[in-house]
PDB file of C-alpha atoms in Angstrom:
ATOM      1  CA  LEU R  94      75.721 231.648 260.244  1.00 97.00           C
ATOM      2  CA  SER R  95      72.383 232.140 261.867  1.00 98.00           C
ATOM      3  CA  GLY R  96      69.037 230.582 261.446  1.00 98.00           C
ATOM      4  CA  GLY R  97      67.532 233.373 263.204  1.00 98.00           C
ATOM      5  CA  GLY R  98      65.608 231.007 265.559  1.00 97.00           C
ATOM      6  CA  ALA R  99      63.202 230.099 262.505  1.00 97.00           C
ATOM      7  CA  THR R 100      64.983 227.714 260.151  1.00 98.00           C
ATOM      8  CA  ARG R 101      67.551 224.805 259.849  1.00 98.00           C
ATOM      9  CA  ILE R 102      70.936 226.057 258.383  1.00 98.00           C
ATOM     10  CA  PHE R 103      72.137 223.142 256.465  1.00 98.00           C
ATOM     11  CA  ALA R 104      70.708 219.676 255.116  1.00 98.00           C
ATOM     12  CA  VAL R 105      73.219 217.179 253.700  1.00 98.00           C
ATOM     13  CA  SER R 106      71.807 214.662 251.389  1.00 98.00           C
ATOM     14  CA  VAL R 107      73.008 211.011 250.938  1.00 98.00           C
ATOM     15  CA  GLY R 108      76.219 210.689 249.304  1.00 97.00           C
ATOM     16  CA  VAL R 109      77.164 214.352 249.587  1.00 98.00           C
ATOM     17  CA  PRO R 110      80.373 215.502 251.690  1.00 98.00           C
ATOM     18  CA  LEU R 111      80.197 218.636 253.488  1.00 98.00           C
ATOM     19  CA  THR R 112      83.099 220.254 255.623  1.00 98.00           C
ATOM     20  CA  LEU R 113      82.594 223.119 257.870  1.00 98.00           C
ATOM     21  CA  ASN R 114      85.813 224.722 258.718  1.00 98.00           C
ATOM     22  CA  ASN R 115      86.001 227.320 261.516  1.00 98.00           C
ATOM     23  CA  LEU R 116      82.412 228.551 261.278  1.00 98.00           C
ATOM     24  CA  THR R 117      79.917 229.502 263.912  1.00 98.00           C
ATOM     25  CA  LEU R 118      76.302 228.130 263.483  1.00 98.00           C
ATOM     26  CA  ARG R 119      73.827 229.604 265.763  1.00 98.00           C
ATOM     27  CA  ASP R 120      70.116 229.975 266.445  1.00 98.00           C
ATOM     28  CA  GLY R 121      69.329 227.241 263.909  1.00 98.00           C
ATOM     29  CA  TYR R 122      65.685 226.016 264.625  1.00 98.00           C
ATOM     30  CA  ASN R 123      63.450 223.113 263.202  1.00 98.00           C
ATOM     31  CA  ALA R 124      60.013 221.892 264.139  1.00 98.00           C
ATOM     32  CA  GLY R 125      61.352 218.214 263.633  1.00 97.00           C
ATOM     33  CA  ASP R 126      64.635 216.859 264.416  1.00 98.00           C
ATOM     34  CA  GLY R 127      68.119 218.431 263.905  1.00 98.00           C
ATOM     35  CA  GLY R 128      68.190 222.262 264.528  1.00 98.00           C
ATOM     36  CA  ALA R 129      71.094 223.526 262.746  1.00 98.00           C
ATOM     37  CA  ILE R 130      72.108 220.672 260.330  1.00 98.00           C
ATOM     38  CA  LEU R 131      70.330 217.184 259.108  1.00 98.00           C
ATOM     39  CA  ASN R 132      73.022 215.023 258.005  1.00 98.00           C
ATOM     40  CA  HIS R 133      72.519 211.867 255.666  1.00 98.00           C
ATOM     41  CA  GLY R 134      76.003 212.264 253.907  1.00 98.00           C
ATOM     42  CA  THR R 135      79.372 212.835 255.204  1.00 98.00           C
ATOM     43  CA  LEU R 136      79.597 215.763 257.378  1.00 98.00           C
ATOM     44  CA  SER R 137      83.262 217.015 258.710  1.00 98.00           C
ATOM     45  CA  LEU R 138      83.425 219.758 261.287  1.00 98.00           C
ATOM     46  CA  ILE R 139      86.690 221.305 262.014  1.00 98.00           C
ATOM     47  CA  GLY R 140      87.092 224.212 264.740  1.00 98.00           C
ATOM     48  CA  SER R 141      83.528 225.149 264.371  1.00 98.00           C
ATOM     49  CA  ARG R 142      81.035 226.354 267.041  1.00 98.00           C
ATOM     50  CA  PHE R 143      77.369 225.397 267.709  1.00 98.00           C
ATOM     51  CA  TYR R 144      75.377 227.995 269.816  1.00 98.00           C
ATOM     52  CA  SER R 145      71.868 228.144 270.852  1.00 98.00           C
ATOM     53  CA  ASN R 146      70.385 225.629 268.133  1.00 98.00           C
ATOM     54  CA  SER R 147      67.177 223.946 268.949  1.00 98.00           C
ATOM     55  CA  VAL R 148      64.061 221.950 267.943  1.00 98.00           C
ATOM     56  CA  ALA R 149      60.410 221.601 269.279  1.00 96.00           C
ATOM     57  CA  SER R 150      60.290 219.850 272.561  1.00 91.00           C
ATOM     58  CA  GLY R 151      59.131 216.486 271.132  1.00 94.00           C
ATOM     59  CA  PHE R 152      62.174 216.254 268.922  1.00 98.00           C
ATOM     60  CA  SER R 153      65.866 215.499 269.100  1.00 98.00           C
ATOM     61  CA  GLY R 154      69.351 216.974 267.992  1.00 98.00           C
ATOM     62  CA  GLY R 155      69.261 220.655 268.916  1.00 98.00           C
ATOM     63  CA  ALA R 156      72.424 221.232 266.683  1.00 98.00           C
ATOM     64  CA  ILE R 157      72.655 218.194 264.668  1.00 98.00           C
ATOM     65  CA  GLU R 158      70.735 214.896 263.728  1.00 98.00           C
ATOM     66  CA  SER R 159      72.953 212.599 261.871  1.00 98.00           C
ATOM     67  CA  TYR R 160      72.044 209.446 259.843  1.00 98.00           C
ATOM     68  CA  GLY R 161      75.506 209.405 258.192  1.00 98.00           C
ATOM     69  CA  ILE R 162      79.087 209.857 258.887  1.00 98.00           C
ATOM     70  CA  LEU R 163      79.715 212.600 261.227  1.00 98.00           C
ATOM     71  CA  ASN R 164      83.418 213.870 262.012  1.00 98.00           C
ATOM     72  CA  VAL R 165      83.697 216.346 264.724  1.00 98.00           C
ATOM     73  CA  ASP R 166      87.284 217.787 265.524  1.00 98.00           C
ATOM     74  CA  GLN R 167      88.081 220.711 267.739  1.00 98.00           C
ATOM     75  CA  CYS R 168      84.465 221.874 267.993  1.00 98.00           C
ATOM     76  CA  GLU R 169      82.369 223.580 270.665  1.00 98.00           C
ATOM     77  CA  PHE R 170      78.761 222.822 271.308  1.00 98.00           C
ATOM     78  CA  ALA R 171      76.962 225.099 273.888  1.00 98.00           C
ATOM     79  CA  TYR R 172      73.507 226.271 274.845  1.00 98.00           C
ATOM     80  CA  ASN R 173      71.745 223.952 272.400  1.00 98.00           C
ATOM     81  CA  PHE R 174      68.437 222.399 273.423  1.00 98.00           C
ATOM     82  CA  ALA R 175      66.060 219.636 272.237  1.00 98.00           C
ATOM     83  CA  GLY R 176      63.510 217.416 273.695  1.00 98.00           C
ATOM     84  CA  ASN R 177      66.248 214.759 273.561  1.00 98.00           C
ATOM     85  CA  GLY R 178      69.820 214.928 272.628  1.00 98.00           C
ATOM     86  CA  GLY R 179      70.366 218.504 273.497  1.00 98.00           C
ATOM     87  CA  ALA R 180      73.250 218.974 271.004  1.00 98.00           C
ATOM     88  CA  LEU R 181      73.684 215.835 268.927  1.00 98.00           C
ATOM     89  CA  PHE R 182      71.388 212.859 267.798  1.00 98.00           C
ATOM     90  CA  PRO R 183      73.302 210.343 266.051  1.00 98.00           C
ATOM     91  CA  ARG R 184      70.585 208.084 264.735  1.00 97.00           C
ATOM     92  CA  GLU R 185      70.502 204.485 263.324  1.00 97.00           C
ATOM     93  CA  SER R 186      73.136 201.982 262.355  1.00 96.00           C
ATOM     94  CA  SER R 187      74.167 204.138 259.359  1.00 97.00           C
ATOM     95  CA  SER R 188      75.370 206.718 261.643  1.00 98.00           C
ATOM     96  CA  LEU R 189      79.130 206.553 262.361  1.00 98.00           C
ATOM     97  CA  THR R 190      80.378 209.420 264.571  1.00 98.00           C
ATOM     98  CA  THR R 191      84.079 210.412 265.479  1.00 98.00           C
ATOM     99  CA  ILE R 192      84.389 213.298 268.074  1.00 98.00           C
ATOM    100  CA  HIS R 193      87.992 214.390 268.718  1.00 98.00           C
ATOM    101  CA  ALA R 194      89.124 217.380 271.169  1.00 97.00           C
ATOM    102  CA  SER R 195      85.746 218.909 271.333  1.00 98.00           C
ATOM    103  CA  SER R 196      83.670 220.539 273.991  1.00 98.00           C
ATOM    104  CA  PHE R 197      80.023 220.016 274.843  1.00 98.00           C
ATOM    105  CA  HIS R 198      78.756 222.394 277.709  1.00 98.00           C
ATOM    106  CA  ASP R 199      75.566 223.874 278.983  1.00 98.00           C
ATOM    107  CA  ASN R 200      73.424 221.980 276.521  1.00 98.00           C
ATOM    108  CA  HIS R 201      69.913 220.456 277.869  1.00 98.00           C
ATOM    109  CA  THR R 202      66.788 218.553 277.198  1.00 98.00           C
ATOM    110  CA  THR R 203      63.250 219.921 277.146  1.00 97.00           C
ATOM    111  CA  ASN R 204      61.132 216.888 277.035  1.00 96.00           C
ATOM    112  CA  SER R 205      59.173 216.189 280.151  1.00 93.00           C
ATOM    113  CA  THR R 206      58.370 212.598 279.523  1.00 93.00           C
ATOM    114  CA  ASN R 207      61.727 211.489 278.078  1.00 95.00           C
ATOM    115  CA  GLY R 208      64.410 214.138 278.230  1.00 97.00           C
ATOM    116  CA  TRP R 209      67.445 211.759 277.411  1.00 97.00           C
ATOM    117  CA  GLY R 210      71.057 212.980 276.936  1.00 98.00           C
ATOM    118  CA  GLY R 211      71.757 216.633 277.751  1.00 98.00           C
ATOM    119  CA  ALA R 212      74.577 216.720 275.304  1.00 98.00           C
ATOM    120  CA  MET R 213      73.813 213.738 273.224  1.00 98.00           C
ATOM    121  CA  LEU R 214      71.192 210.868 272.475  1.00 98.00           C
ATOM    122  CA  VAL R 215      73.003 207.762 270.756  1.00 98.00           C
ATOM    123  CA  TRP R 216      69.963 206.180 269.224  1.00 97.00           C
ATOM    124  CA  ASN R 217      69.185 202.638 267.654  1.00 96.00           C
ATOM    125  CA  GLY R 218      72.468 201.365 266.535  1.00 97.00           C
ATOM    126  CA  ALA R 219      74.410 204.390 266.097  1.00 98.00           C
ATOM    127  CA  GLN R 220      78.164 204.035 266.756  1.00 98.00           C
ATOM    128  CA  VAL R 221      80.112 206.999 268.534  1.00 98.00           C
ATOM    129  CA  ASN R 222      83.724 207.271 269.284  1.00 98.00           C
ATOM    130  CA  MET R 223      84.920 210.316 271.608  1.00 98.00           C
ATOM    131  CA  ASP R 224      88.531 210.797 272.459  1.00 95.00           C
ATOM    132  CA  ALA R 225      91.439 213.317 273.061  1.00 89.00           C
ATOM    133  CA  SER R 226      90.464 215.469 275.745  1.00 84.00           C
ATOM    134  CA  THR R 227      86.981 215.890 274.638  1.00 93.00           C
ATOM    135  CA  SER R 228      84.952 217.419 277.536  1.00 97.00           C
ATOM    136  CA  LEU R 229      81.294 217.287 278.562  1.00 98.00           C
ATOM    137  CA  VAL R 230      80.456 219.853 281.308  1.00 98.00           C
ATOM    138  CA  ASN R 231      77.210 221.334 282.843  1.00 98.00           C
ATOM    139  CA  ASN R 232      74.822 219.472 280.453  1.00 98.00           C
ATOM    140  CA  THR R 233      71.303 218.460 281.944  1.00 98.00           C
ATOM    141  CA  ALA R 234      68.516 216.099 281.136  1.00 98.00           C
ATOM    142  CA  ARG R 235      66.001 214.076 282.760  1.00 97.00           C
ATOM    143  CA  SER R 236      68.166 210.768 282.141  1.00 97.00           C
ATOM    144  CA  GLY R 237      71.759 210.799 281.178  1.00 98.00           C
ATOM    145  CA  GLY R 238      72.751 214.568 282.090  1.00 98.00           C
ATOM    146  CA  ALA R 239      75.598 214.433 279.199  1.00 98.00           C
ATOM    147  CA  LEU R 240      75.045 211.081 277.402  1.00 98.00           C
ATOM    148  CA  TYR R 241      72.027 208.612 276.830  1.00 98.00           C
ATOM    149  CA  VAL R 242      73.044 205.547 274.878  1.00 98.00           C
ATOM    150  CA  THR R 243      70.075 203.221 273.612  1.00 96.00           C
ATOM    151  CA  SER R 244      70.433 199.474 273.188  1.00 91.00           C
ATOM    152  CA  VAL R 245      72.280 197.925 270.139  1.00 94.00           C
ATOM    153  CA  SER R 246      73.954 201.392 269.890  1.00 97.00           C
ATOM    154  CA  ALA R 247      77.831 201.819 270.807  1.00 97.00           C
ATOM    155  CA  LEU R 248      79.670 204.549 272.667  1.00 97.00           C
ATOM    156  CA  THR R 249      83.517 204.518 273.180  1.00 97.00           C
ATOM    157  CA  LEU R 250      85.121 206.972 275.509  1.00 97.00           C
ATOM    158  CA  THR R 251      88.894 207.540 275.541  1.00 97.00           C
ATOM    159  CA  GLN R 252      90.369 210.471 277.614  1.00 95.00           C
ATOM    160  CA  VAL R 253      87.015 212.145 277.772  1.00 97.00           C
ATOM    161  CA  TYR R 254      86.342 214.607 280.824  1.00 96.00           C
ATOM    162  CA  LEU R 255      82.799 214.398 282.352  1.00 97.00           C
ATOM    163  CA  ALA R 256      82.007 216.951 285.151  1.00 97.00           C
ATOM    164  CA  HIS R 257      79.000 218.926 286.741  1.00 98.00           C
ATOM    165  CA  ASN R 258      76.361 217.123 284.448  1.00 98.00           C
ATOM    166  CA  HIS R 259      72.846 216.661 286.012  1.00 97.00           C
ATOM    167  CA  ALA R 260      70.059 214.067 285.577  1.00 97.00           C
ATOM    168  CA  SER R 261      66.784 215.459 287.098  1.00 96.00           C
ATOM    169  CA  ASP R 262      65.465 211.851 287.532  1.00 91.00           C
ATOM    170  CA  ALA R 263      68.621 210.702 289.210  1.00 79.00           C
ATOM    171  CA  ASP R 264      69.133 208.387 286.157  1.00 87.00           C
ATOM    172  CA  GLY R 265      72.857 208.736 285.016  1.00 94.00           C
ATOM    173  CA  GLY R 266      74.182 212.082 286.105  1.00 95.00           C
ATOM    174  CA  ALA R 267      76.706 211.886 283.425  1.00 96.00           C
ATOM    175  CA  LEU R 268      75.782 208.750 281.432  1.00 97.00           C
ATOM    176  CA  TRP R 269      72.871 206.475 280.963  1.00 97.00           C
ATOM    177  CA  ASN R 270      73.767 203.235 279.014  1.00 95.00           C
ATOM    178  CA  TYR R 271      71.425 200.824 277.418  1.00 89.00           C
ATOM    179  CA  GLY R 272      74.045 200.170 274.765  1.00 73.00           C
TER     180      GLY R 272
END
């Protein structure tokens, strides 16, 4: 599914479950947060791919902005970009994110003032668990080349591979943690 570089592809409302199985979402765009998907409900992604999704440089979550429950299993996030959180933006304490056996590569931030989290910005109380051979490779940001975690947020990494990520401000080549 393509947003044609002009529109967001999905918006999931509060209380609504959505499962995407073996789909490719590409070229989603939003002038605000969440280029391909805005999630307020329960979003489950299985074997899906997110390529070249984006938001305007002052916003976050090139592929997904999530306020709700987000389950990611065996997915690939590549070439997404945003002001912050190049691919994912788990946001607020209502956001509970689990990522299993997935790949994040070649995502980046574009905001020249902040530019936090090339692959993911974990924001304002969000809880994220990543495990089982998930890899974060070749992501870039001003701070937190792959991951940027803000205060009162939590990130748990178990068997996660981090390599060749870059922070242009030399703040956390792979991970910047205030959480």
